[in-house]
N, CA, C and O atoms as a GROMACS GRO file, in nm:
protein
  488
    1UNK      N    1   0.380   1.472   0.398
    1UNK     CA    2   0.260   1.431   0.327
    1UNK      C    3   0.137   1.468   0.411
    1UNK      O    4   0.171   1.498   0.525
    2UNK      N    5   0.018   1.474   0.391
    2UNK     CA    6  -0.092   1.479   0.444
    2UNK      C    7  -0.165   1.377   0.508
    2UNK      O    8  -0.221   1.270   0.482
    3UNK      N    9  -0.143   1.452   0.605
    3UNK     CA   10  -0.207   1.277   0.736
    3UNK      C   11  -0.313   1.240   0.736
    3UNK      O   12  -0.340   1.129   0.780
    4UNK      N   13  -0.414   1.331   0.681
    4UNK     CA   14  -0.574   1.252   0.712
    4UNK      C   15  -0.534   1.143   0.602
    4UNK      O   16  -0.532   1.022   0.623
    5UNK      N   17  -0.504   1.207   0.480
    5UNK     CA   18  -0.477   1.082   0.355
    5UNK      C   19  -0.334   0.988   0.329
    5UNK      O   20  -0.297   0.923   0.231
    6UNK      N   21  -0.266   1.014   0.478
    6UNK     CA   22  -0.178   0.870   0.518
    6UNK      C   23  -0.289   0.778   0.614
    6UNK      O   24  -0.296   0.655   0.603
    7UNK      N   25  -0.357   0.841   0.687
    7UNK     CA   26  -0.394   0.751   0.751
    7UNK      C   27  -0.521   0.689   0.689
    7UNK      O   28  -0.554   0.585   0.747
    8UNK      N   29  -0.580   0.715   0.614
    8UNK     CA   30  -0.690   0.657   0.489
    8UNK      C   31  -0.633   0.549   0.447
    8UNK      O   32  -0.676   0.434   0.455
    9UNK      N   33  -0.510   0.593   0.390
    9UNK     CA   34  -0.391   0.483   0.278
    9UNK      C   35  -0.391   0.349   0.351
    9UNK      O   36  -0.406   0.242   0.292
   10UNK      N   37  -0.374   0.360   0.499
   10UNK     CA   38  -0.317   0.274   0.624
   10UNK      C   39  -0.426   0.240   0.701
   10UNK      O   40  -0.407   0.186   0.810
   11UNK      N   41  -0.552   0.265   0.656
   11UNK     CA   42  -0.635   0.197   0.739
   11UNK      C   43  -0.704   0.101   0.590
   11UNK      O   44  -0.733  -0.019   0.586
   12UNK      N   45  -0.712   0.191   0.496
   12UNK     CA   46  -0.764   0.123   0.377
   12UNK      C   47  -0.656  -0.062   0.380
   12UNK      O   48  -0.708  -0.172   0.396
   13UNK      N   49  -0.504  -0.034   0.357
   13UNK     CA   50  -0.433  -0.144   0.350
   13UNK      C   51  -0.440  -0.256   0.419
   13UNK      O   52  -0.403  -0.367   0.384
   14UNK      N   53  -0.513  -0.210   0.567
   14UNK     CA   54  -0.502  -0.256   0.691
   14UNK      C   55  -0.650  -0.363   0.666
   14UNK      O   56  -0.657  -0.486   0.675
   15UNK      N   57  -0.722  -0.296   0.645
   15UNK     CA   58  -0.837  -0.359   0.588
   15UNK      C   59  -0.830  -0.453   0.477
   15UNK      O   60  -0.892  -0.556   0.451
   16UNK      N   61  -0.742  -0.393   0.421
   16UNK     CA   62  -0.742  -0.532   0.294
   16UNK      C   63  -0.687  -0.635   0.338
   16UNK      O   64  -0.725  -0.749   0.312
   17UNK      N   65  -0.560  -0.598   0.433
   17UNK     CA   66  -0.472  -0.698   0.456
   17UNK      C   67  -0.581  -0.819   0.550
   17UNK      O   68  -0.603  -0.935   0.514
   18UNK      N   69  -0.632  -0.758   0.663
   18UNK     CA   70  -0.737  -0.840   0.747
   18UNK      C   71  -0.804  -0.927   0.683
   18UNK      O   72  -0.799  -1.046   0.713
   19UNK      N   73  -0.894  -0.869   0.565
   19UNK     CA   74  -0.962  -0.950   0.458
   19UNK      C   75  -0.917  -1.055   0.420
   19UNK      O   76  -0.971  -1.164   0.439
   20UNK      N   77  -0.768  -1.028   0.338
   20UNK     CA   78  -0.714  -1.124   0.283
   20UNK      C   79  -0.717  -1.222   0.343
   20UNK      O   80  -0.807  -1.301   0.314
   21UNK      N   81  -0.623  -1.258   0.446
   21UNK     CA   82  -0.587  -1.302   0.558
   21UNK      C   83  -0.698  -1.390   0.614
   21UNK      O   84  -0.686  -1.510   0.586
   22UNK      N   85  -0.817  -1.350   0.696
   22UNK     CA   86  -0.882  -1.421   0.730
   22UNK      C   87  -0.948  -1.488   0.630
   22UNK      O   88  -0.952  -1.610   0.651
   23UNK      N   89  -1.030  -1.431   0.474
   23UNK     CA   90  -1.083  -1.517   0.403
   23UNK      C   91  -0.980  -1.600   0.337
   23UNK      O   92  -1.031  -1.686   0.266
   24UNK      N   93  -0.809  -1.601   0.337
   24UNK     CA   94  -0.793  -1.723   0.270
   24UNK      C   95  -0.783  -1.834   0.422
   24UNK      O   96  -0.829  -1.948   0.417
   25UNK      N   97  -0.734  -1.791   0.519
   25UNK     CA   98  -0.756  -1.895   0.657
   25UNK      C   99  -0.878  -1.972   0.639
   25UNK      O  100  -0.884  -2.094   0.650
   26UNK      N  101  -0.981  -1.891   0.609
   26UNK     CA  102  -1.049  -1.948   0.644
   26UNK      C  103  -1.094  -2.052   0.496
   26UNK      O  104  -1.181  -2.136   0.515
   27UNK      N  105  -1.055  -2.044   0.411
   27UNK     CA  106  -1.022  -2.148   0.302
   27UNK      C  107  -1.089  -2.076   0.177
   27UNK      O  108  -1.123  -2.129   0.072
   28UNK      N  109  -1.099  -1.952   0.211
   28UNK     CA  110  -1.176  -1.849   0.053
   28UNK      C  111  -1.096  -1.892  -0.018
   28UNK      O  112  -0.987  -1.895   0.038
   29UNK      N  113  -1.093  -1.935  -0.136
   29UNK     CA  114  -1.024  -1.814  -0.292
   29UNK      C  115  -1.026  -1.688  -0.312
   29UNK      O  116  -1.118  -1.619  -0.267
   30UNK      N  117  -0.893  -1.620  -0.406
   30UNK     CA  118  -0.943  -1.503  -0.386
   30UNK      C  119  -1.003  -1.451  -0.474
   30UNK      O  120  -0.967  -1.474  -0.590
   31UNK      N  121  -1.113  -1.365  -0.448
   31UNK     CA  122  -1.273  -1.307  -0.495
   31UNK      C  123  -1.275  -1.158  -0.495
   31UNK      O  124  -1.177  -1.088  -0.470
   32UNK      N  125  -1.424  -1.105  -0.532
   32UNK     CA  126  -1.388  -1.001  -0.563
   32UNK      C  127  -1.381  -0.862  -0.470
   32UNK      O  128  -1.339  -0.747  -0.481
   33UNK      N  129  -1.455  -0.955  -0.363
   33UNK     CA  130  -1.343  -0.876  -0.214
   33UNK      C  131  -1.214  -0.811  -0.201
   33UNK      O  132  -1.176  -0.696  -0.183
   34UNK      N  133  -1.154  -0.935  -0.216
   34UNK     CA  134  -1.012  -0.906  -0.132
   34UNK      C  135  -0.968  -0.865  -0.309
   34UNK      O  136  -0.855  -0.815  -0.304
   35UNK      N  137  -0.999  -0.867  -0.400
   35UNK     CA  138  -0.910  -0.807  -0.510
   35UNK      C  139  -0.991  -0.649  -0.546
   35UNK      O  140  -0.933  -0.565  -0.613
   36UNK      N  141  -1.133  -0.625  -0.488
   36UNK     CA  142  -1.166  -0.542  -0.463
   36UNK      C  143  -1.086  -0.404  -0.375
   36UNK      O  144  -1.078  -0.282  -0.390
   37UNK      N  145  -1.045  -0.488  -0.297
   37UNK     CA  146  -0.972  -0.411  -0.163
   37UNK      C  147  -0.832  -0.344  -0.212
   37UNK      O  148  -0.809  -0.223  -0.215
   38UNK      N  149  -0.727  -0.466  -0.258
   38UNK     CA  150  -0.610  -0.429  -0.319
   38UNK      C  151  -0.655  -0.319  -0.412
   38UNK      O  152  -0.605  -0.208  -0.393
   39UNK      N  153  -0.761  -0.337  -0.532
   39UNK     CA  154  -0.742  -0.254  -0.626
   39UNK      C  155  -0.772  -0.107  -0.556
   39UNK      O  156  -0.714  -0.006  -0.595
   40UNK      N  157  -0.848  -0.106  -0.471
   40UNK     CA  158  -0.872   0.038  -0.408
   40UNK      C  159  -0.762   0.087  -0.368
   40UNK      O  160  -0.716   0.194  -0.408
   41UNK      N  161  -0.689  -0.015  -0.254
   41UNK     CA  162  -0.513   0.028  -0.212
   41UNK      C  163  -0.446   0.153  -0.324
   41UNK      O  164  -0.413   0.270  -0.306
   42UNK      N  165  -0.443   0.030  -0.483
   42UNK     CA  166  -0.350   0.066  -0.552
   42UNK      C  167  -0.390   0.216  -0.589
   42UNK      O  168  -0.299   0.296  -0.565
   43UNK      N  169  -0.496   0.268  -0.637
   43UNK     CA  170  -0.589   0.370  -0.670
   43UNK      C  171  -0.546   0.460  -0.579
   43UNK      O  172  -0.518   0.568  -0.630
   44UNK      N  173  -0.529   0.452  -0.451
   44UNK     CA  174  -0.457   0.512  -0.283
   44UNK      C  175  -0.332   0.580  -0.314
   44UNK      O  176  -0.286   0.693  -0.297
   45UNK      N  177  -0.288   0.455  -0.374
   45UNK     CA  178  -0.145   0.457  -0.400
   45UNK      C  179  -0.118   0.574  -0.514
   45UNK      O  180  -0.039   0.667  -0.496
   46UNK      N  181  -0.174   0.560  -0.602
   46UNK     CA  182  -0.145   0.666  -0.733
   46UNK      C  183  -0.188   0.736  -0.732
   46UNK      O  184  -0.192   0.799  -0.839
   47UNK      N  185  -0.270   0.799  -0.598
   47UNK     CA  186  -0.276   0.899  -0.575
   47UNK      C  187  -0.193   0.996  -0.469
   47UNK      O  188  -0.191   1.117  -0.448
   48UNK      N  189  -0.122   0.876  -0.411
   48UNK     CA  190  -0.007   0.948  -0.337
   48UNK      C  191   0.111   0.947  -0.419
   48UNK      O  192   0.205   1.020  -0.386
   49UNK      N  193   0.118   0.873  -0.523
   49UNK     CA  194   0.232   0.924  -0.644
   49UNK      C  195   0.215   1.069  -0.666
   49UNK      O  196   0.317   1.137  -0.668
   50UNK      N  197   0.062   1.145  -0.690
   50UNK     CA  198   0.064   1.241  -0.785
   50UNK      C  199   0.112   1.353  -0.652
   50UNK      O  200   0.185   1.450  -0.673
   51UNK      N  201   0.051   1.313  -0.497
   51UNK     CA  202   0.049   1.417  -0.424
   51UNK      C  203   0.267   1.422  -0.425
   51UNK      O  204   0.343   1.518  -0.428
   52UNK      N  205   0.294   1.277  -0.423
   52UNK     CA  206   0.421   1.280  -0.394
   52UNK      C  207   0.538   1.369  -0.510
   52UNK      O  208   0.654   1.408  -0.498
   53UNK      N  209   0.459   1.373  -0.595
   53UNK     CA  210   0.543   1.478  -0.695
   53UNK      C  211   0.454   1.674  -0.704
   53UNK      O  212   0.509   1.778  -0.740
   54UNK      N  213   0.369   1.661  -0.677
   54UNK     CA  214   0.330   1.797  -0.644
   54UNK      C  215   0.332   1.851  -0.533
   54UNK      O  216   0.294   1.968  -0.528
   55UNK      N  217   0.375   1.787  -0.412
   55UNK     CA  218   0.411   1.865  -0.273
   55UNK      C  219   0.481   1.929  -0.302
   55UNK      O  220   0.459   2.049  -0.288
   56UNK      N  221   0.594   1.886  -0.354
   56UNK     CA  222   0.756   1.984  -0.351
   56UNK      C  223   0.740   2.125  -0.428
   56UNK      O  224   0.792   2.232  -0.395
   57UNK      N  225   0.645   2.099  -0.553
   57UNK     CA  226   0.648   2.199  -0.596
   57UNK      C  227   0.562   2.301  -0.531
   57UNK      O  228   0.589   2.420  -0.550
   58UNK      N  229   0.427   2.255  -0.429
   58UNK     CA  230   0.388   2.389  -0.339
   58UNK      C  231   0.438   2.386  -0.255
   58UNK      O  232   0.371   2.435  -0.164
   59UNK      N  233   0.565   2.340  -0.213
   59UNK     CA  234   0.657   2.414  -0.083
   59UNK      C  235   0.654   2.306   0.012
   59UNK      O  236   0.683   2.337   0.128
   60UNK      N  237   0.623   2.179  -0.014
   60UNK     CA  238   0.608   2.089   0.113
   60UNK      C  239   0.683   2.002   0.057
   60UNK      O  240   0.639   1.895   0.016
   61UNK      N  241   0.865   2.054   0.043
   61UNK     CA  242   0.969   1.894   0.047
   61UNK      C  243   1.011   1.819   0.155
   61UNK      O  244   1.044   1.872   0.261
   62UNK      N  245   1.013   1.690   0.136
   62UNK     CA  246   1.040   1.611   0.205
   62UNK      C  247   1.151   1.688   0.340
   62UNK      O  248   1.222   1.788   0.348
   63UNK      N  249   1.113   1.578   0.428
   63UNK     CA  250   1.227   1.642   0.544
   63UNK      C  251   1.356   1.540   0.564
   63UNK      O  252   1.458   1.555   0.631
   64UNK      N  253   1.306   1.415   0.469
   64UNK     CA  254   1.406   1.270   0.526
   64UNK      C  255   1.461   1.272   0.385
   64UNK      O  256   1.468   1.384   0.333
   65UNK      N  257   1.497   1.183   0.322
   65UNK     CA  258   1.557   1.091   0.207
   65UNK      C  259   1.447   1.100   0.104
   65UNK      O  260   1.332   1.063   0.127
   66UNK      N  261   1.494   1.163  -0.036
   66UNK     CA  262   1.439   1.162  -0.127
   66UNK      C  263   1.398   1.029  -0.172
   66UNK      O  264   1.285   0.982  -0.169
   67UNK      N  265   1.521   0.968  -0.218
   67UNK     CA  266   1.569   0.817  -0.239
   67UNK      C  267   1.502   0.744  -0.199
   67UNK      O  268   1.424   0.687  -0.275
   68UNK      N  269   1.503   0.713  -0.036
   68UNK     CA  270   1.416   0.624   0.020
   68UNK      C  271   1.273   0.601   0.045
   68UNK      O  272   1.221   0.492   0.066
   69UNK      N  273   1.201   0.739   0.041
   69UNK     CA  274   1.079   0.777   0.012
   69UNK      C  275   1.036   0.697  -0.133
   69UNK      O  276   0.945   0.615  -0.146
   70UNK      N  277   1.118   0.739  -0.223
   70UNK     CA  278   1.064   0.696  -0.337
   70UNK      C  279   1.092   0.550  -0.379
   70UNK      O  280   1.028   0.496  -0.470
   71UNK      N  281   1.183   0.493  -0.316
   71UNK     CA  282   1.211   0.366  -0.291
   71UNK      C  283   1.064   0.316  -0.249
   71UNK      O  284   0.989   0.280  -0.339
   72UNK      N  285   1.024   0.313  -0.132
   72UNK     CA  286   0.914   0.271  -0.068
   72UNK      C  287   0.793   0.272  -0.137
   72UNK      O  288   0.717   0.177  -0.154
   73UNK      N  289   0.781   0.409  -0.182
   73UNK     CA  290   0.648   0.451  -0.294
   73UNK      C  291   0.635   0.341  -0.386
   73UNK      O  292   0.524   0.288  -0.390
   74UNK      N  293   0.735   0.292  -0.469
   74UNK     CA  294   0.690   0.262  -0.600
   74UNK      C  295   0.686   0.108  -0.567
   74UNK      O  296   0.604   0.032  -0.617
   75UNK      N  297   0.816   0.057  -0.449
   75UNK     CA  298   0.769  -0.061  -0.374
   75UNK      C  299   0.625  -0.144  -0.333
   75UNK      O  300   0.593  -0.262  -0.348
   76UNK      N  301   0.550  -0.020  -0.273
   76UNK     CA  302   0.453  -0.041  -0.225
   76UNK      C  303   0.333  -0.024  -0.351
   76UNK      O  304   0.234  -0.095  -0.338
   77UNK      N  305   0.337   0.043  -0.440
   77UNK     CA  306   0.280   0.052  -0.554
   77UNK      C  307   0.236  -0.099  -0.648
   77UNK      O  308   0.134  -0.146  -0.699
   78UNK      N  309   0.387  -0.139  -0.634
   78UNK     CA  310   0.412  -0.260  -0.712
   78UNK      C  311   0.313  -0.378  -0.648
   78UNK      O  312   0.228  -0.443  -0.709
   79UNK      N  313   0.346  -0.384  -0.513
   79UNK     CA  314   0.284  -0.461  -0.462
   79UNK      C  315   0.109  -0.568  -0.523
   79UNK      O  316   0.073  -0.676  -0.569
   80UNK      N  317   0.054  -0.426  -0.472
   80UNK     CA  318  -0.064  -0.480  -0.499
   80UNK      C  319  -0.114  -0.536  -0.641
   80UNK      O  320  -0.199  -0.625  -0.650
   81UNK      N  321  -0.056  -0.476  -0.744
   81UNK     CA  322  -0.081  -0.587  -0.868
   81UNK      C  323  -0.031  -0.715  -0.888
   81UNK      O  324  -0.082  -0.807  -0.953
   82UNK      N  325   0.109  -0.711  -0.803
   82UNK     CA  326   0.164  -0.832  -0.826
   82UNK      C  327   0.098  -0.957  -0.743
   82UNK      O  328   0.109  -1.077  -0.767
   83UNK      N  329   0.033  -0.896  -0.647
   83UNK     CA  330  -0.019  -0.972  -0.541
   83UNK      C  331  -0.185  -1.004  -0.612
   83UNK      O  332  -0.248  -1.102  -0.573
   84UNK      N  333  -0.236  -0.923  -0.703
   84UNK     CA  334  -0.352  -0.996  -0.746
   84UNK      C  335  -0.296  -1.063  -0.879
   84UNK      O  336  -0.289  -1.178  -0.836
   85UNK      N  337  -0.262  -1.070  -0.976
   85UNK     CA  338  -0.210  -1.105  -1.065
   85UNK      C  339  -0.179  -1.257  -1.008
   85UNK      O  340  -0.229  -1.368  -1.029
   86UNK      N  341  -0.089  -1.214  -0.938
   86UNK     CA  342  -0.033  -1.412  -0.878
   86UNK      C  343  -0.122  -1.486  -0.783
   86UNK      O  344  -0.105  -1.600  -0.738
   87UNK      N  345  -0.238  -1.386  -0.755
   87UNK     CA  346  -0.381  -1.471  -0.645
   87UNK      C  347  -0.454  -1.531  -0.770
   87UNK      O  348  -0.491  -1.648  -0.772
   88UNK      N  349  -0.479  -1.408  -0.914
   88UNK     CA  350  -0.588  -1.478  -1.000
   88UNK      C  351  -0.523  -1.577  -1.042
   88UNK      O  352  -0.593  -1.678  -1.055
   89UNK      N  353  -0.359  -1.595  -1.083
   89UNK     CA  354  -0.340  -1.687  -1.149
   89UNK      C  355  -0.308  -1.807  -1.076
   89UNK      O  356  -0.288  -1.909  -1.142
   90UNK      N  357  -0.302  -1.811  -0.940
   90UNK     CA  358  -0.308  -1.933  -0.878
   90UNK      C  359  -0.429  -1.973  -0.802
   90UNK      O  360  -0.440  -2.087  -0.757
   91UNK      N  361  -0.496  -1.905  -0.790
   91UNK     CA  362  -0.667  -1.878  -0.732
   91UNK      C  363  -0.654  -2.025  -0.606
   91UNK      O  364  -0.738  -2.112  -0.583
   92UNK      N  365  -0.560  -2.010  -0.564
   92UNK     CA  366  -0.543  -2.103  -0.437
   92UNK      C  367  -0.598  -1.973  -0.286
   92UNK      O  368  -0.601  -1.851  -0.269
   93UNK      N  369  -0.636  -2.110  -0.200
   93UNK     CA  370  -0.646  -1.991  -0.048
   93UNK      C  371  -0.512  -1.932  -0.048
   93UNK      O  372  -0.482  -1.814  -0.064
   94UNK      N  373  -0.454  -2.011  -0.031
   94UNK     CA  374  -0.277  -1.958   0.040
   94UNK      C  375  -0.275  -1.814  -0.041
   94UNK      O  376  -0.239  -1.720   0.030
   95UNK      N  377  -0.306  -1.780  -0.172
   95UNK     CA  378  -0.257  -1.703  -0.281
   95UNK      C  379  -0.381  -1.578  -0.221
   95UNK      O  380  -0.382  -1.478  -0.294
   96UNK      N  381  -0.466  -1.574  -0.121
   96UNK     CA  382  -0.525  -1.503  -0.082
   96UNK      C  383  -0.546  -1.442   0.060
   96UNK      O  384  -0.619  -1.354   0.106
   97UNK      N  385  -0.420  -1.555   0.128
   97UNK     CA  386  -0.367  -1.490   0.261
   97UNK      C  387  -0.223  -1.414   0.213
   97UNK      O  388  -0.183  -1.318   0.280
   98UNK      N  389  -0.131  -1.466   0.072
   98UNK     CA  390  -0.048  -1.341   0.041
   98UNK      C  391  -0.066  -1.233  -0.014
   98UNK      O  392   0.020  -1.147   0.006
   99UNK      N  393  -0.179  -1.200  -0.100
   99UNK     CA  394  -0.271  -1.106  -0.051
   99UNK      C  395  -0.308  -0.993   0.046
   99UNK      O  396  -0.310  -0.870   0.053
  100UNK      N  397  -0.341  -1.111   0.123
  100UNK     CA  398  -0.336  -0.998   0.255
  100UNK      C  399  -0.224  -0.952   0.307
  100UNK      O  400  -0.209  -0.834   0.341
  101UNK      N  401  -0.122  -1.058   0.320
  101UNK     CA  402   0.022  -1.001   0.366
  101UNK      C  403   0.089  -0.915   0.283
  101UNK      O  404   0.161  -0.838   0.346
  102UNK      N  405   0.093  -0.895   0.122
  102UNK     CA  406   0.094  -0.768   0.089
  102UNK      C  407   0.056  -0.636   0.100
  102UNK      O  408   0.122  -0.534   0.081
  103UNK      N  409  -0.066  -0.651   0.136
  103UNK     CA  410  -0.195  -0.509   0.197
  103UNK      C  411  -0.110  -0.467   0.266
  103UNK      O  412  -0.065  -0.353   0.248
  104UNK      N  413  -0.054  -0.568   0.389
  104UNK     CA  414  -0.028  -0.513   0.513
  104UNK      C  415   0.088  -0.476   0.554
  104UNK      O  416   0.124  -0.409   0.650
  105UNK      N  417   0.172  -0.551   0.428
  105UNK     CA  418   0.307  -0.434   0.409
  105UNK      C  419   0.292  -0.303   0.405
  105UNK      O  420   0.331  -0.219   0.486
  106UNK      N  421   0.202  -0.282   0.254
  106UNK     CA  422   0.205  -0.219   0.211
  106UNK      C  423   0.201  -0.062   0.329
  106UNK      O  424   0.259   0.047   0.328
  107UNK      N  425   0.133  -0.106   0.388
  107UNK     CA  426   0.060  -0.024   0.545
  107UNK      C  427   0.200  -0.006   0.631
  107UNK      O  428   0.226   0.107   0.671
  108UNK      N  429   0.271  -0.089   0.653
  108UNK     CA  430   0.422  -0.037   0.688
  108UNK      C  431   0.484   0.048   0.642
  108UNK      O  432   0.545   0.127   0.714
  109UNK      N  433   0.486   0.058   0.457
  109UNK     CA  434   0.586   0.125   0.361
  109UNK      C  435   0.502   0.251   0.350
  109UNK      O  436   0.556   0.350   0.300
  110UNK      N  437   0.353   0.260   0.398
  110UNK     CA  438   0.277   0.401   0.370
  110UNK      C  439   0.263   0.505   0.477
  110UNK      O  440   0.208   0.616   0.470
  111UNK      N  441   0.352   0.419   0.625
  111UNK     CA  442   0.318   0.524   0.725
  111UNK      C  443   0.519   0.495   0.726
  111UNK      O  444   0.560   0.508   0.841
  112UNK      N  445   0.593   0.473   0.661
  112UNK     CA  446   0.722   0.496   0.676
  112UNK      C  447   0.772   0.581   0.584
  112UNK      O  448   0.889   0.618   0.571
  113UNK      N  449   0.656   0.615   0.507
  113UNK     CA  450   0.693   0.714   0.393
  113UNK      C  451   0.648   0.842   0.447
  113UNK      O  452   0.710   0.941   0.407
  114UNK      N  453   0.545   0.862   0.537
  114UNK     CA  454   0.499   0.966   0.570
  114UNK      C  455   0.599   1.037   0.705
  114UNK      O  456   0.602   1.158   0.729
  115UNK      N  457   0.676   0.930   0.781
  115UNK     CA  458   0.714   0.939   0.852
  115UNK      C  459   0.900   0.997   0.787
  115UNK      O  460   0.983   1.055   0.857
  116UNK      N  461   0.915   0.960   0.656
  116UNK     CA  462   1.057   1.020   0.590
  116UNK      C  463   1.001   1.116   0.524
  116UNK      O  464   1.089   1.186   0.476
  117UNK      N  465   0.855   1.170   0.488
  117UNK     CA  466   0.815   1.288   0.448
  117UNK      C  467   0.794   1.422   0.526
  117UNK      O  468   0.814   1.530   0.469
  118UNK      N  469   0.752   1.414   0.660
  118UNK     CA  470   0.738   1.494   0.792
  118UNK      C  471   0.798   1.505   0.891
  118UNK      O  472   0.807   1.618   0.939
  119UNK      N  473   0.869   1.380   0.967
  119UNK     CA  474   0.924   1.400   1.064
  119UNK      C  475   1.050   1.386   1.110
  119UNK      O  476   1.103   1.435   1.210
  120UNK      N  477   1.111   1.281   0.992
  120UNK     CA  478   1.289   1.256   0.986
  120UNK      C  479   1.325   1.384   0.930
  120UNK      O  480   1.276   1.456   0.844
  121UNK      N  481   1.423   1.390   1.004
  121UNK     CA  482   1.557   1.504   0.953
  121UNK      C  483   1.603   1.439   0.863
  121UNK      O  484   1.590   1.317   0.853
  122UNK      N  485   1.697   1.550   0.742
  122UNK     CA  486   1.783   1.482   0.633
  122UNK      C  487   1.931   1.433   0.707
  122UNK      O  488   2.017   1.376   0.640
   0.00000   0.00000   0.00000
């Protein structure tokens, strides 16, 4: 995959996740910040869907696990709606520090995808 726009994906997530996190600690609800943030993630995200199905066809296939790549992708995809969806509908703090702890998965599953896209052997 393309690293300037893994590491965008992973600093963007990283950021949301922080957000989350400290404004529900610190007793926020979640607002249009931190659902601001996720929705940008997800936007991140579907755009590494489109790169993730047009690499192969200009010559840049995966080097690791098809499977698991795409495992992770749509994992991490999922995430962030489910994580605002269940913040608006419980609009509790707690529901805006999981929030953040989704972001910041998500930031695990986006540099482990890049890492089964470039540098693992099959």
């Amino acid at each position: 995959m393309i690293l300037w726009f893994t590491i965008v994906t992973v600093v963007v997530a990283v950021a949301a996740g922080l957000i989350g996190v400290v404004l529900g600690l610190a007793g926020r609800r979640p607002g249009d910040v931190t659902v601001g943030a996720l929705a940008l993630l997800e936007l991140l995200l579907i755009a590494q869907i489109v790169i993730a199905i047009v690499a192969p066809l200009a010559g840049n296939p995966p080097s690791g696990s098809l499977l698991e790549f795409w495992v992770y992708l749509v994992s991490a995809a999922l995430l962030p709606p489910a994580g605002v969806v269940w913040a608006l509908l419980e609009r509790s703090r707690w529901s805006t520090v999981i929030m953040g702890i989704a972001a910041l998965a998500v930031a695990v599953m986006v540099w482990r995808m890049h890492v089964i896209w470039t540098i693992q052997g099959a």
